[in-house]
Coordinates of C-alpha atoms in Angstrom, one line a residue:
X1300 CA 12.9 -41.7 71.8
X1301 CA 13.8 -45.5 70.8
X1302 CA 10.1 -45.7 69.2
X1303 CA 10.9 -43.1 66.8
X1304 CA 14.5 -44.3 65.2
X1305 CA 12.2 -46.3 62.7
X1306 CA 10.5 -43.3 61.3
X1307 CA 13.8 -42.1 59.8
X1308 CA 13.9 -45.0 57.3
X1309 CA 10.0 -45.8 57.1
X1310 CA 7.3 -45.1 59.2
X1311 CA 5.7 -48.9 59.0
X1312 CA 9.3 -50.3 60.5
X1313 CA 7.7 -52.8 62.4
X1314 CA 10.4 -54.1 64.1
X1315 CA 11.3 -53.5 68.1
X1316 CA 13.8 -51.6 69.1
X1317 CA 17.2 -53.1 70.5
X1318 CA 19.3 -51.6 73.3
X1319 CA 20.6 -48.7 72.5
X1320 CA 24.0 -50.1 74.0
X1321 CA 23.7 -53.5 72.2
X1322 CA 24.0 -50.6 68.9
X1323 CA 26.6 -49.1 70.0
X1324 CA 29.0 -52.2 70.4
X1325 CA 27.3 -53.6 67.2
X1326 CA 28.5 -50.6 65.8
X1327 CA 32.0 -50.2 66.8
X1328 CA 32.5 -54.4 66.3
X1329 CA 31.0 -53.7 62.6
X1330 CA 33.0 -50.9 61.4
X1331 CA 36.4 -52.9 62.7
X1332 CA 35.5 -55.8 61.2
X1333 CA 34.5 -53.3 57.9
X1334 CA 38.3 -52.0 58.1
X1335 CA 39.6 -55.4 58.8
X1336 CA 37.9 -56.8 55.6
X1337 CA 38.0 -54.2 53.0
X1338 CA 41.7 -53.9 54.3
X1339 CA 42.4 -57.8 53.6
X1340 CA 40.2 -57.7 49.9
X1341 CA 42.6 -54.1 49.2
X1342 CA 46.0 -56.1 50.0
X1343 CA 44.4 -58.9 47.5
X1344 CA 43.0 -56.7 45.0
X1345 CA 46.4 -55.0 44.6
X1346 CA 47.8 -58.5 44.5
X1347 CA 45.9 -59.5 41.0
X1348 CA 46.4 -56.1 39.3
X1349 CA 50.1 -55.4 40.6
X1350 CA 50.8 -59.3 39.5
X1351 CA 52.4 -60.1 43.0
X1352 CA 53.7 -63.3 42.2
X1353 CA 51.4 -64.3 39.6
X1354 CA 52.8 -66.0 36.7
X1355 CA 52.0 -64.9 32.9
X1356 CA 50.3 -68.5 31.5
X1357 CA 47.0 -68.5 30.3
X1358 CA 45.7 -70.8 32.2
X1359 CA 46.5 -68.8 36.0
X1360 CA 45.2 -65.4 34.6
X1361 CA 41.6 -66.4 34.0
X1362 CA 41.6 -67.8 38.1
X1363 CA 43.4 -64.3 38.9
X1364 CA 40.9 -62.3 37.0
X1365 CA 37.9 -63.7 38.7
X1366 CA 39.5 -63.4 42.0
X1367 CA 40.0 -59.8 41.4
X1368 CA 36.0 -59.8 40.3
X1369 CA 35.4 -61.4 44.0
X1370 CA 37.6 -58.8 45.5
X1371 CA 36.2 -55.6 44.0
X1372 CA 32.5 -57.2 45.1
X1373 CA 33.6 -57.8 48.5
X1374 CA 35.2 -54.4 48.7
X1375 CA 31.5 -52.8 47.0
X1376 CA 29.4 -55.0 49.6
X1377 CA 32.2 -53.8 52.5
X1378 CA 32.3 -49.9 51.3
X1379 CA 29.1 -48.9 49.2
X1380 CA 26.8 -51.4 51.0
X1381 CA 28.5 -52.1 54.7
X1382 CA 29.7 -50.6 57.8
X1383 CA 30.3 -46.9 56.5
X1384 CA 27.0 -46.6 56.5
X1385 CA 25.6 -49.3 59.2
X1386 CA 28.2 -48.7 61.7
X1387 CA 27.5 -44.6 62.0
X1388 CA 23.8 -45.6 62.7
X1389 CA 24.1 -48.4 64.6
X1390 CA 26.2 -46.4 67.0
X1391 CA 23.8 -43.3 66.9
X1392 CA 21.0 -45.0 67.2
X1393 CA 18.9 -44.8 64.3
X1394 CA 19.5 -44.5 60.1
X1395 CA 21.5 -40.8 59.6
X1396 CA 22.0 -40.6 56.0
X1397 CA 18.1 -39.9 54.9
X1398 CA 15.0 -42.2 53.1
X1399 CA 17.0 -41.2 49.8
X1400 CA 20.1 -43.0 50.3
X1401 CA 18.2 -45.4 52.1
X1402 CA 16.8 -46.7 49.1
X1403 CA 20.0 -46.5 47.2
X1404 CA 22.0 -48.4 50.2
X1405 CA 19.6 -51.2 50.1
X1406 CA 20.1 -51.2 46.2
X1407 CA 23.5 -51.4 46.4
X1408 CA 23.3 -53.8 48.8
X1409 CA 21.3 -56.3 46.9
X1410 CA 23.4 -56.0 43.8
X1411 CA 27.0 -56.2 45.6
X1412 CA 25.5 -59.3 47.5
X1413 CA 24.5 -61.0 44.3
X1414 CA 28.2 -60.2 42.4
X1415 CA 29.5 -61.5 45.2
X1416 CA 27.9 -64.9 44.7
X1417 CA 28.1 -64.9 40.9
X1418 CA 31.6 -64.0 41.1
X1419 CA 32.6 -67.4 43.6
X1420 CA 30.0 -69.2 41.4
X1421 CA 32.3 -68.2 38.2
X1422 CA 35.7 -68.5 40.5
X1423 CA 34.6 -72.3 40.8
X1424 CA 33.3 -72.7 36.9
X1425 CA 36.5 -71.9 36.1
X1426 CA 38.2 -74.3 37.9
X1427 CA 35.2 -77.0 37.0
X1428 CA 36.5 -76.1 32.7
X1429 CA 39.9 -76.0 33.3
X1430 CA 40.0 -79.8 34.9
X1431 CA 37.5 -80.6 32.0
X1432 CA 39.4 -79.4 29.2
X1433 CA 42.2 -81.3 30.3
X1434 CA 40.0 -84.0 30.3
X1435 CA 38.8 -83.6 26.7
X1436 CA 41.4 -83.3 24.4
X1437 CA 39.3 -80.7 21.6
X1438 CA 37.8 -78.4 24.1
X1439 CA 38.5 -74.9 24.4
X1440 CA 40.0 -73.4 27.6
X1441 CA 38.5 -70.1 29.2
X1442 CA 40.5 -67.1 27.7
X1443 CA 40.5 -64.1 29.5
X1444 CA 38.1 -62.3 27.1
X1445 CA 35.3 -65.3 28.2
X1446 CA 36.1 -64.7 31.4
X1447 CA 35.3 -60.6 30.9
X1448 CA 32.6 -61.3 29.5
X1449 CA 31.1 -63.7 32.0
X1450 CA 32.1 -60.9 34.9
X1451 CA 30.5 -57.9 32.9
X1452 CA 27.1 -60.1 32.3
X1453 CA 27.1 -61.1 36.1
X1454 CA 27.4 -57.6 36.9
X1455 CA 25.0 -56.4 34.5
X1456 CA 22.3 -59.0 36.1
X1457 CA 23.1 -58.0 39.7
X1458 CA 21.9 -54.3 38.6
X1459 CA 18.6 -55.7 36.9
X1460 CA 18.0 -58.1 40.2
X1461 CA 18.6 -55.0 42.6
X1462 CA 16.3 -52.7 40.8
X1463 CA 12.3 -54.4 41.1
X1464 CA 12.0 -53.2 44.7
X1465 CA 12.5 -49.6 43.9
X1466 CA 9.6 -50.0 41.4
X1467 CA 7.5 -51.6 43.8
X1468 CA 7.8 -55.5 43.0
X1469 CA 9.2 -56.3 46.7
X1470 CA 10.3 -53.4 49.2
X1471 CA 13.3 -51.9 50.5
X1472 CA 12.8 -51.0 54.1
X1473 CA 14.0 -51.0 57.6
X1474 CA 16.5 -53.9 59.1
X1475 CA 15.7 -55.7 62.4
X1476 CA 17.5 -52.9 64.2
X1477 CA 15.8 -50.4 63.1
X1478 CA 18.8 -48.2 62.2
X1479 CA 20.1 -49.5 58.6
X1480 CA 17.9 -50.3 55.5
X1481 CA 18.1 -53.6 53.5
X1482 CA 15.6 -56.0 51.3
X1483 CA 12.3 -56.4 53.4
X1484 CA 12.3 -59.8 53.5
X1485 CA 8.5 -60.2 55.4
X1486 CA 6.0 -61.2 53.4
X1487 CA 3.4 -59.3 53.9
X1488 CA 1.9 -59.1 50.3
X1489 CA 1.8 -60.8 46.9
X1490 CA 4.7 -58.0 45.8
X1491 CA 6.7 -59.4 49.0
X1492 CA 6.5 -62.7 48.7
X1493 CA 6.9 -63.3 44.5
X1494 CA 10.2 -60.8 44.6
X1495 CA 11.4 -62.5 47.8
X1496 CA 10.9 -66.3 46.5
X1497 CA 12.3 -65.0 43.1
X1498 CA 15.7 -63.4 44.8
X1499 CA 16.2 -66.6 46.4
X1500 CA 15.8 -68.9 43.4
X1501 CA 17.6 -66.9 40.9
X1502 CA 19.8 -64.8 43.4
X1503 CA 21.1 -67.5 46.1
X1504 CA 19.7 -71.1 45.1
X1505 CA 20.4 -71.1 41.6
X1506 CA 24.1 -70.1 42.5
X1507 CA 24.8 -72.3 45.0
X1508 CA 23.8 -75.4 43.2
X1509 CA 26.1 -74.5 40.2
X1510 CA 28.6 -73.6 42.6
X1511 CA 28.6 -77.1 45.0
X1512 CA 27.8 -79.0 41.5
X1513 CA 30.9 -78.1 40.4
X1514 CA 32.8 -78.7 42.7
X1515 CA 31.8 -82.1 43.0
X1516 CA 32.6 -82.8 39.2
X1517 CA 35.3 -81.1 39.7
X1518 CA 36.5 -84.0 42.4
X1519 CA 35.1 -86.4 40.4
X1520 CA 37.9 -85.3 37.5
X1521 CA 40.5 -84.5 39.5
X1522 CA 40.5 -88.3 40.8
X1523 CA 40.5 -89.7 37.7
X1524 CA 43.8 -87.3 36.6
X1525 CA 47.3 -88.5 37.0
X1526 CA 49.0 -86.0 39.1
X1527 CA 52.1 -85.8 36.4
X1528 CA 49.4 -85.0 33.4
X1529 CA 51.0 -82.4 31.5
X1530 CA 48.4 -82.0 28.5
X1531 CA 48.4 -78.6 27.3
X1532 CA 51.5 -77.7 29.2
X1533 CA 49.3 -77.7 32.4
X1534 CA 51.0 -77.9 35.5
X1535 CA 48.4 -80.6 37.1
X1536 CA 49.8 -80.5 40.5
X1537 CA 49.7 -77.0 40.8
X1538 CA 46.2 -76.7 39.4
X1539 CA 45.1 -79.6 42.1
X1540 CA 46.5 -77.1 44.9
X1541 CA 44.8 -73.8 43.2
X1542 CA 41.3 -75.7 43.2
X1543 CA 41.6 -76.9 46.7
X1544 CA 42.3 -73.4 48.1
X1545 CA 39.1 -72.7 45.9
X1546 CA 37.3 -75.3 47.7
X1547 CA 37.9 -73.7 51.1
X1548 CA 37.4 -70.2 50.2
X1549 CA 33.3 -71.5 48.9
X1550 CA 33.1 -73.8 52.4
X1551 CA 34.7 -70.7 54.6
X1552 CA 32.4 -68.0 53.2
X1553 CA 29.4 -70.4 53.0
X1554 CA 29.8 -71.4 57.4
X1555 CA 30.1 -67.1 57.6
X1556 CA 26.5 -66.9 56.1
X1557 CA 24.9 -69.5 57.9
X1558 CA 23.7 -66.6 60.5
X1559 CA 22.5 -64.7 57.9
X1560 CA 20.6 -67.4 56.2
X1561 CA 18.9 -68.3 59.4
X1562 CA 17.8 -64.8 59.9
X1563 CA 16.6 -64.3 56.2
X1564 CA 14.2 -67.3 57.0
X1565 CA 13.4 -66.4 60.4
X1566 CA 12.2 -63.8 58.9
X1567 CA 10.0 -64.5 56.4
X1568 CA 8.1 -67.0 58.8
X1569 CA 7.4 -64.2 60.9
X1570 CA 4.7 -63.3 58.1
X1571 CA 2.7 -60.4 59.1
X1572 CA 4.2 -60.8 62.7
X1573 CA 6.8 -58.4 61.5
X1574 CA 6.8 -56.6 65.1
X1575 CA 7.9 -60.1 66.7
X1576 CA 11.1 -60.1 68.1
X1577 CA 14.0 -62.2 66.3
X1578 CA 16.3 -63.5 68.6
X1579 CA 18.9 -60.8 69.4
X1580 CA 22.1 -63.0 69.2
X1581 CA 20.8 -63.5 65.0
X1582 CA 20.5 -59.5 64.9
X1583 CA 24.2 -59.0 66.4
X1584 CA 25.8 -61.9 64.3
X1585 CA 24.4 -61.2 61.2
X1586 CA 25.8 -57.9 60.1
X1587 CA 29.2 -59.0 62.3
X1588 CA 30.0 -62.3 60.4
X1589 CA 28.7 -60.8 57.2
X1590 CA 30.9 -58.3 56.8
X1591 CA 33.9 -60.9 58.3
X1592 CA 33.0 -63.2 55.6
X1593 CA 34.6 -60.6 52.9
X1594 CA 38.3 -61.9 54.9
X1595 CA 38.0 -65.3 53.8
X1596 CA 39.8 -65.3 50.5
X1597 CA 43.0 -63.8 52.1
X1598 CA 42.5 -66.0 54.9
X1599 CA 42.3 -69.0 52.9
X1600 CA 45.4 -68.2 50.6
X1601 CA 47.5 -66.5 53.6
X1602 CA 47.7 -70.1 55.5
X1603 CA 47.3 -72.0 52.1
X1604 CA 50.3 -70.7 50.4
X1605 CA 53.9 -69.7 51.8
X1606 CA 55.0 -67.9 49.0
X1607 CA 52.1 -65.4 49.9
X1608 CA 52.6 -64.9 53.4
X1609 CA 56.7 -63.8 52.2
X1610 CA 55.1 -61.7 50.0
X1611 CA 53.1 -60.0 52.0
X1612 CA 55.8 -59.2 55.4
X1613 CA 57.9 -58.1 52.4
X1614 CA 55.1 -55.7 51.0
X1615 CA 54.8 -54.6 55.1
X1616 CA 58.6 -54.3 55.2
X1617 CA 59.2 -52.8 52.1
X1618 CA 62.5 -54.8 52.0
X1619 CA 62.0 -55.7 48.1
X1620 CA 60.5 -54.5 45.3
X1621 CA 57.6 -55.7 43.4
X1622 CA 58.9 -56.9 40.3
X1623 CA 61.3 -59.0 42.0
X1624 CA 58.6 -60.8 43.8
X1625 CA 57.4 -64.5 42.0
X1626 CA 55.0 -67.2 42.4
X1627 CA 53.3 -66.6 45.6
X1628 CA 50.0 -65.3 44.6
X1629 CA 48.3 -68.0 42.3
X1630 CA 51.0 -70.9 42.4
X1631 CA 50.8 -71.9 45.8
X1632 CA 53.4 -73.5 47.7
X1633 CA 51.8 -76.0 50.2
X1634 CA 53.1 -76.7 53.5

């Protein structure tokens, strides 16, 4: 029975099948950690567009607008491309929704996974210009209409990235347990390998050193600030707090996909080896701590900020209303 759960999603699957009650606890752990993490990117979606706290200046609404952008692709990756789908099959035993929606899952999955990392990479740009322009006295900050733009042209690039393995330049196929369906990442041809290497320069390297680049100018600037610069009617201190919180978010979700990372190049050195077994602890983790990964924003700003955490047990306790509610969301208050 176990050697057929492959030919639901393709019949060259050449991976080996896990325990079938390894799936079912893969399952149930992924579809709580689903809930847990589309429930915490919900609370902080609703956050930026309810304005929970969030003062009116120019200068917090571009950071509030891109944390929403990070939100709606964590809630995509989580609800389009995550355990609705994954945890049903895992449990069951093989993929239940058809070689159709296969394809279109794996699509989706590719394209949320790359907004996702375009919209930290633009989360820390942001903070990398604002510390710059108070730097340089005739530069332009980020408005809010840059900051659209940048999001809508991220998104727009995600779709294009996503959509060579439908037409045959790389291959959507089965996952490692045989019950979901995800970028093939063996290479086993020319198509394989020049899509793969391309995804992972322009899709995950390319990111990652604009985001940690960044970063590091940014706390090259920030050190040579005075804490009590008010240029621009900035509030400095404030914006040293907002960019550290930024900081942890990039280092929390970055440790989350070290599993993953380790399986996508497992993987590829498997070659045509494809029916080699990966080690099952990177199969179980994987999926787990990817989907847990989408928590790490709320996380970060829940223990970061106090004004947050009141917010929130009054949201729960629906002891005040939420126009009353001020300065908790952006303007952290640190312990």
């Amino acid at each position: 029975m176990e050697s057929s759960y492959a030919a639901h999603i393709h019949p060259e699957c050449p991976w080996a099948a896990m325990d079938k009650h390894q799936l079912v606890w893969l399952g149930a752990i992924t579809i709580i950690c689903g809930i847990l993490g589309a429930a915490a990117n919900g609370i902080l979606s609703a956050g930026c567009l309810l304005g929970i706290g969030i003062p009116e200046s120019r200068v917090d609404q571009g950071h509030r607008l891109l944390l929403l952008n990070l939100s709606i692709a964590s809630l995509g990756t989580l609800l389009l491309a995550g355990f609705p789908f994954t945890g049903p099959s895992l449990i069951y035993g093989r993929w239940i929704f058809g070689n159709g929606c296969c394809q279109l899952f794996a699509f989706l999955r590719v394209m949320f996974g790359f907004a996702q990392m375009s919209a930290l990479m633009l989360l820390v740009v942001e903070r990398f210009w604002l510390f710059y322009i108070i730097t340089k006295e005739h530069s332009r900050m980020m408005t809010i209409k840059k900051c659209a733009w940048g999001i809508g042209t991220f998104w727009g690039l995600s779709m294009l990235l996503a959509i060579p393995p439908l037409i045959k330049w790389g291959r959507y196929s089965c996952d490692s347990t045989r019950t979901t369906c995800e970028l093939d990442w063996l290479m086993k041809n020319e198509s394989q390998i020049s899509y793969n290497l391309f995804y992972l320069a322009l899709g995950v390297t390319l990111p990652t050193f604009v985001i940690f680049f960044s970063l590091w100018r940014c706390h090259k600037m920030m050190k040579a600030l005075s804490i009590h610069n008010n240029d621009f009617g900035i509030d400095v201190h404030g914006q040293y707090f907002i960019t550290k919180v930024v900081l942890y978010i990039v280092l929390g979700m970055y440790i989350t996909w070290i599993p993953r990372a380790i399986y996508v190049f497992v993987t590829m050195l498997s070659g045509n080896e494809g029916e080699k077994k990966l080690p099952t602890v990177l199969k179980i983790l994987s999926p787990i701590i990817t989907e847990t990964s989408t928590m790490i924003p709320l996380i970060v700003y829940t223990l970061l900020g106090t004004n947050i955490r009141k917010n929130m047990m009054g949201l729960l306790r629906k002891t005040s209303s939420l126009r009353s509610k001020r300065g908790g969301m952006i303007r952290l208050q640190m312990r």
